[in-house]
Amino acid sequence: MDSSPGATPYGAPTGCPMHGERQTSLYGPEFASDPQGVYDAFRVHGPAAPIELAPGVEATLIVQHEAALRVLQNPSFFARDARRWAALREGRVPLDSPVLPMMAYRPNCLFTDGTEHLRLRKAVTESLGRLNTARLSRDVERIADYLIDQFIERGTADLLGEYAKLLPLLLFNQLFGCPGEIGDRLTRSMSAIFDGEDVLRANDELTECLMELVALKRRQPGEDITSWLIQHPAGLRDEELKDQLVMLMGAGIEPERNLIGNALLLMLSSDTGSEQRRGTGMLVEDALDDVLWNNPPIANYATHYPVQDVDLGGATLRAETPVLISFAAANSDPALTDARQTLSKGAHLAWGAGPHVCPAKSPAQLIALTAIEKILNTVPDLTLAVSPSGVEWRPGPFHRALVSLPVRFSPSPARGARTTAMNTPVSPRISVPGEVPAPQPGHAQQPKRTKGWWSSFLDVFRA
């Protein structure tokens, strides 16, 4: 990082030890292998630290619990609107940066403030409030059955790539009321964005298919979140609808994947270390609480922009520079000793705090609980195929995410929630905006479409 005056958003005095040689990157393998070591080094020097989120993208990370609450609970001093980001506005941030899909402004309730935030958040929370928890549990179980049947005969699986990753992707297709072809594209584009694969193209495809979904649901509403958002008295425009859906997916899919994966790792680990509550035999609810404290699925996020220079415990947070909250570092703050010993549910910051606190806490926990119980009950002799200390963590500044979770178990027959149609070319079955029509006699043969996960799932479980 450039240490010239004004080059970083952290206003530390000359000679401050925070300007010495040390880890400031949050996107490399060194950070992924030992994030708590990095947070501890940051915390020694105060509540905030200068970081680099990606090449050319500088920010400040809040690493203390009290300081994190001050930022999260004071919207008059710390705004969420990314159009305040001076470096991006002035062309000093690469437009192909992999962090921009997570940080650039969208007109949704994550990146807005004041009355506009209240209007959009009300539409989201009231639409989520219409979810039926019994139906949600059934949807999770149905998708889990389908995914488990894809690997149960093998006796081995990657529970991250083949289960924890795919389950929330397919579930959101269900919750949004996606037809097959749109759902396949949605699954593909969201997966690419989270995996950092050609994110600009993936973002364009995501936008296109969500706009098609909004247009479809305006014509043919159903019992789904997309239709409920359209019907809400807030009167959301198509662009606003699309961006609320993007926000819901972004805030739901990646965190849910990591919550399920990290909790399964904990429950399958036999290496208990110094904390005897860990390892096999613990309740799913306890495992989820442990993860939310110690390996929160989104470790660093909630980007804020000071509306003016703010002194925070001796650190100057410069106006219009990104300030991120480290939920993981705040949760491990030594000042929380008593709360950590009891894993008090009210003290950790994994769900955020203040006006932007996660609106989907209850359904998110229900989804993870149901998914984990389903796999453990269906495959009771599930064991890790590697040492717990040998699992690999995915590099990246925002998440605490496994690369894979290899397991083995006794093979058993699939239970009927399986299709052999995966990845076999088929002609389109339903009329969907943007779908290639079936070839007509006398016309040239159209390219055949390959089934994706969602349309293959629908072949088995027709709603």
Coordinates of N, CA, C and O in Angstrom, one line a residue, residues 114-201:
G114 N -31.7 6.6 5.3 CA -32.8 7.5 5.6 C -34.1 7.0 5.2 O -34.4 5.8 5.3
T115 N -35.0 7.9 4.6 CA -36.3 7.5 4.3 C -36.3 6.5 3.1 O -37.2 5.6 3.1
E116 N -35.4 6.6 2.2 CA -35.3 5.6 1.1 C -35.0 4.2 1.6 O -35.6 3.2 1.2
H117 N -34.1 4.2 2.5 CA -33.8 2.9 3.2 C -35.0 2.3 3.9 O -35.3 1.1 3.7
L118 N -35.7 3.1 4.6 CA -36.9 2.6 5.3 C -38.0 2.1 4.3 O -38.6 1.1 4.6
R119 N -38.1 2.8 3.2 CA -39.1 2.4 2.2 C -38.8 1.0 1.6 O -39.6 0.1 1.5
L120 N -37.5 0.9 1.2 CA -37.1 -0.4 0.6 C -37.0 -1.5 1.6 O -37.4 -2.6 1.3
R121 N -36.5 -1.2 2.8 CA -36.4 -2.3 3.8 C -37.8 -2.8 4.2 O -38.0 -4.0 4.5
K122 N -38.8 -1.9 4.3 CA -40.1 -2.3 4.7 C -40.7 -3.3 3.6 O -41.3 -4.3 4.0
A123 N -40.4 -3.0 2.4 CA -40.9 -3.9 1.3 C -40.2 -5.3 1.5 O -40.9 -6.3 1.3
V124 N -39.0 -5.3 1.8 CA -38.2 -6.5 1.9 C -38.7 -7.3 3.2 O -39.0 -8.5 3.1
T125 N -38.7 -6.6 4.3 CA -39.0 -7.3 5.6 C -40.5 -7.9 5.5 O -40.8 -9.0 6.0
E126 N -41.4 -7.1 5.0 CA -42.8 -7.5 5.0 C -43.0 -8.6 3.9 O -43.9 -9.5 4.1
S127 N -42.2 -8.6 2.9 CA -42.3 -9.8 1.9 C -41.7 -11.0 2.6 O -42.3 -12.1 2.4
L128 N -40.6 -10.9 3.2 CA -40.0 -12.0 3.9 C -40.9 -12.5 5.0 O -41.0 -13.8 5.3
G129 N -41.7 -11.6 5.6 CA -42.6 -12.0 6.7 C -43.7 -12.9 6.2 O -44.4 -13.5 7.1
R130 N -44.0 -12.9 4.9 CA -45.0 -13.8 4.4 C -44.6 -15.2 4.2 O -45.4 -16.0 3.8
L131 N -43.3 -15.5 4.4 CA -42.8 -16.9 4.2 C -43.5 -17.7 5.3 O -43.5 -17.4 6.5
N132 N -43.9 -18.9 4.9 CA -44.5 -19.9 5.8 C -43.4 -20.8 6.3 O -42.7 -21.5 5.4
T133 N -43.1 -20.8 7.6 CA -41.9 -21.6 8.0 C -42.0 -23.1 7.8 O -41.0 -23.7 7.5
A134 N -43.2 -23.6 7.9 CA -43.4 -25.0 7.7 C -43.2 -25.3 6.2 O -42.5 -26.3 5.9
R135 N -43.6 -24.5 5.3 CA -43.4 -24.7 3.9 C -41.9 -24.5 3.6 O -41.3 -25.2 2.8
L136 N -41.2 -23.5 4.2 CA -39.8 -23.3 4.0 C -39.0 -24.6 4.4 O -38.1 -25.0 3.7
S137 N -39.4 -25.1 5.6 CA -38.7 -26.4 6.0 C -38.9 -27.5 5.0 O -37.9 -28.2 4.7
R138 N -40.1 -27.6 4.5 CA -40.3 -28.7 3.5 C -39.5 -28.4 2.2 O -39.0 -29.4 1.6
D139 N -39.5 -27.2 1.8 CA -38.7 -26.9 0.6 C -37.2 -27.2 0.8 O -36.6 -27.8 -0.1
V140 N -36.6 -26.9 1.9 CA -35.2 -27.2 2.2 C -35.0 -28.7 2.2 O -34.1 -29.3 1.6
E141 N -36.0 -29.5 2.9 CA -35.8 -30.9 2.9 C -35.9 -31.6 1.5 O -35.2 -32.5 1.2
R142 N -36.8 -31.0 0.7 CA -37.0 -31.6 -0.6 C -35.7 -31.3 -1.5 O -35.3 -32.3 -2.2
I143 N -35.2 -30.2 -1.4 CA -33.9 -29.9 -2.1 C -32.8 -30.7 -1.6 O -32.0 -31.2 -2.3
A144 N -32.7 -30.8 -0.2 CA -31.7 -31.6 0.4 C -31.8 -33.1 -0.1 O -30.7 -33.7 -0.4
D145 N -33.0 -33.6 -0.1 CA -33.2 -35.0 -0.6 C -32.6 -35.2 -2.0 O -31.9 -36.2 -2.3
Y146 N -33.0 -34.2 -2.8 CA -32.5 -34.3 -4.2 C -31.0 -34.3 -4.3 O -30.4 -35.1 -5.1
L147 N -30.4 -33.4 -3.6 CA -28.9 -33.2 -3.7 C -28.2 -34.5 -3.1 O -27.2 -34.9 -3.6
I148 N -28.7 -35.0 -2.0 CA -28.1 -36.1 -1.3 C -28.1 -37.3 -2.3 O -27.2 -38.1 -2.4
D149 N -29.3 -37.5 -3.0 CA -29.4 -38.6 -3.9 C -28.4 -38.5 -5.1 O -28.1 -39.6 -5.7
Q150 N -27.8 -37.4 -5.3 CA -26.8 -37.3 -6.4 C -25.5 -37.9 -6.0 O -24.7 -38.3 -6.9
F151 N -25.2 -38.1 -4.7 CA -23.9 -38.6 -4.3 C -24.0 -39.8 -3.3 O -23.0 -40.4 -3.0
I152 N -25.2 -40.2 -2.8 CA -25.3 -41.1 -1.7 C -24.8 -42.5 -2.1 O -24.4 -43.3 -1.3
E153 N -24.9 -42.9 -3.4 CA -24.4 -44.2 -3.9 C -22.9 -44.3 -4.0 O -22.4 -45.4 -4.0
R154 N -22.2 -43.1 -3.9 CA -20.8 -43.2 -4.1 C -20.0 -43.5 -2.9 O -18.9 -44.1 -2.9
G155 N -20.5 -43.0 -1.7 CA -19.8 -43.2 -0.5 C -18.8 -42.1 -0.2 O -18.1 -42.1 0.8
T156 N -18.7 -41.1 -1.1 CA -17.8 -40.0 -0.9 C -18.6 -38.8 -1.5 O -19.4 -38.9 -2.4
A157 N -18.2 -37.6 -0.9 CA -18.8 -36.4 -1.5 C -18.0 -35.2 -1.0 O -17.2 -35.3 0.0
D158 N -18.2 -34.1 -1.7 CA -17.7 -32.8 -1.2 C -19.0 -32.0 -0.7 O -19.8 -31.5 -1.5
L159 N -19.2 -32.0 0.6 CA -20.4 -31.4 1.2 C -20.5 -29.9 1.0 O -21.6 -29.4 1.1
L160 N -19.4 -29.3 0.6 CA -19.5 -27.9 0.3 C -20.0 -27.7 -1.2 O -21.1 -27.1 -1.4
G161 N -19.3 -28.2 -2.1 CA -19.7 -28.0 -3.5 C -20.9 -28.8 -3.9 O -21.6 -28.3 -4.8
E162 N -21.2 -29.9 -3.3 CA -22.3 -30.7 -3.8 C -23.5 -30.6 -2.9 O -24.6 -31.2 -3.2
Y163 N -23.4 -29.8 -1.8 CA -24.6 -29.7 -0.9 C -24.7 -28.3 -0.3 O -25.7 -27.6 -0.7
A164 N -23.8 -27.8 0.5 CA -24.0 -26.5 1.1 C -24.0 -25.4 0.1 O -24.7 -24.4 0.3
K165 N -23.3 -25.5 -1.0 CA -23.3 -24.4 -2.0 C -24.6 -24.5 -2.8 O -25.2 -23.4 -3.1
L166 N -25.0 -25.7 -3.3 CA -26.1 -25.8 -4.2 C -27.5 -25.6 -3.5 O -28.4 -25.1 -4.1
L167 N -27.6 -26.0 -2.2 CA -28.9 -25.9 -1.5 C -29.5 -24.5 -1.5 O -30.6 -24.3 -1.9
P168 N -28.7 -23.5 -1.0 CA -29.3 -22.2 -1.0 C -29.5 -21.6 -2.4 O -30.5 -20.8 -2.6
L169 N -28.7 -22.0 -3.4 CA -28.9 -21.5 -4.7 C -30.3 -22.0 -5.3 O -31.1 -21.3 -5.8
L170 N -30.5 -23.3 -5.1 CA -31.8 -23.9 -5.5 C -33.0 -23.4 -4.7 O -34.1 -23.1 -5.2
L171 N -32.7 -23.2 -3.4 CA -33.8 -22.7 -2.6 C -34.3 -21.3 -3.0 O -35.5 -21.0 -3.0
F172 N -33.4 -20.4 -3.3 CA -33.8 -19.1 -3.7 C -34.5 -19.1 -5.1 O -35.4 -18.3 -5.3
N173 N -34.2 -20.0 -5.9 CA -35.0 -20.2 -7.1 C -36.4 -20.5 -6.8 O -37.4 -20.0 -7.4
Q174 N -36.6 -21.4 -5.8 CA -37.9 -21.8 -5.3 C -38.6 -20.6 -4.7 O -39.8 -20.3 -5.0
L175 N -37.9 -19.9 -3.8 CA -38.5 -18.7 -3.1 C -38.9 -17.6 -4.0 O -39.8 -16.9 -3.8
F176 N -38.1 -17.4 -5.1 CA -38.4 -16.3 -6.0 C -39.4 -16.8 -7.1 O -39.8 -15.9 -7.9
G177 N -39.8 -18.0 -7.1 CA -40.7 -18.5 -8.1 C -40.2 -18.6 -9.5 O -40.8 -18.3 -10.5
C178 N -38.9 -19.1 -9.6 CA -38.2 -19.1 -11.0 C -38.7 -20.3 -11.8 O -38.7 -21.4 -11.3
P179 N -39.0 -20.1 -13.0 CA -39.2 -21.2 -14.0 C -37.8 -21.8 -14.3 O -36.8 -21.3 -13.9
G180 N -37.8 -23.0 -15.0 CA -36.6 -23.7 -15.1 C -35.4 -23.0 -15.8 O -34.3 -22.9 -15.2
E181 N -35.7 -22.4 -16.9 CA -34.6 -21.7 -17.7 C -34.0 -20.5 -17.0 O -32.8 -20.3 -16.9
I182 N -34.9 -19.7 -16.4 CA -34.4 -18.5 -15.7 C -33.6 -19.0 -14.4 O -32.6 -18.4 -14.1
G183 N -34.1 -20.0 -13.7 CA -33.5 -20.5 -12.6 C -32.1 -21.1 -12.8 O -31.1 -20.9 -12.1
D184 N -31.9 -21.8 -14.0 CA -30.6 -22.3 -14.4 C -29.6 -21.2 -14.6 O -28.5 -21.2 -14.1
R185 N -30.0 -20.1 -15.2 CA -29.1 -19.0 -15.5 C -28.8 -18.2 -14.2 O -27.7 -17.8 -14.0
L186 N -29.8 -18.1 -13.3 CA -29.6 -17.5 -12.0 C -28.6 -18.2 -11.2 O -27.7 -17.6 -10.6
T187 N -28.8 -19.5 -11.1 CA -27.8 -20.4 -10.4 C -26.4 -20.2 -10.9 O -25.5 -20.1 -10.2
R188 N -26.3 -20.3 -12.3 CA -25.0 -20.2 -12.9 C -24.3 -18.8 -12.6 O -23.1 -18.8 -12.3
S189 N -25.0 -17.8 -12.8 CA -24.4 -16.4 -12.7 C -24.1 -16.1 -11.2 O -23.0 -15.6 -10.9
M190 N -25.0 -16.5 -10.3 CA -24.7 -16.2 -8.9 C -23.5 -17.0 -8.4 O -22.6 -16.5 -7.6
S191 N -23.4 -18.2 -8.8 CA -22.3 -19.1 -8.5 C -21.0 -18.5 -9.0 O -20.0 -18.5 -8.3
A192 N -21.0 -18.0 -10.2 CA -19.8 -17.4 -10.8 C -19.4 -16.1 -10.0 O -18.2 -15.9 -9.8
I193 N -20.3 -15.3 -9.7 CA -20.0 -14.1 -8.9 C -19.4 -14.4 -7.6 O -18.3 -13.9 -7.2
F194 N -19.9 -15.4 -6.8 CA -19.4 -15.7 -5.5 C -18.0 -16.4 -5.7 O -17.2 -16.3 -4.8
D195 N -17.8 -17.1 -6.8 CA -16.5 -17.8 -7.0 C -15.5 -16.9 -7.7 O -14.4 -17.3 -7.9
G196 N -15.9 -15.7 -8.0 CA -14.9 -14.7 -8.7 C -14.6 -15.1 -10.1 O -13.5 -14.8 -10.6
E197 N -15.5 -15.8 -10.8 CA -15.2 -16.2 -12.2 C -15.9 -15.3 -13.2 O -17.1 -15.3 -13.3
D198 N -15.1 -14.5 -13.9 CA -15.7 -13.6 -14.9 C -16.9 -12.8 -14.4 O -18.0 -12.9 -14.9
V199 N -16.6 -12.0 -13.3 CA -17.7 -11.5 -12.5 C -18.5 -10.4 -13.3 O -19.7 -10.2 -13.1
L200 N -17.8 -9.7 -14.3 CA -18.6 -8.7 -15.0 C -19.6 -9.4 -16.0 O -20.8 -8.9 -16.0
R201 N -19.2 -10.4 -16.6 CA -20.2 -11.2 -17.5 C -21.3 -11.8 -16.6 O -22.4 -11.7 -17.0

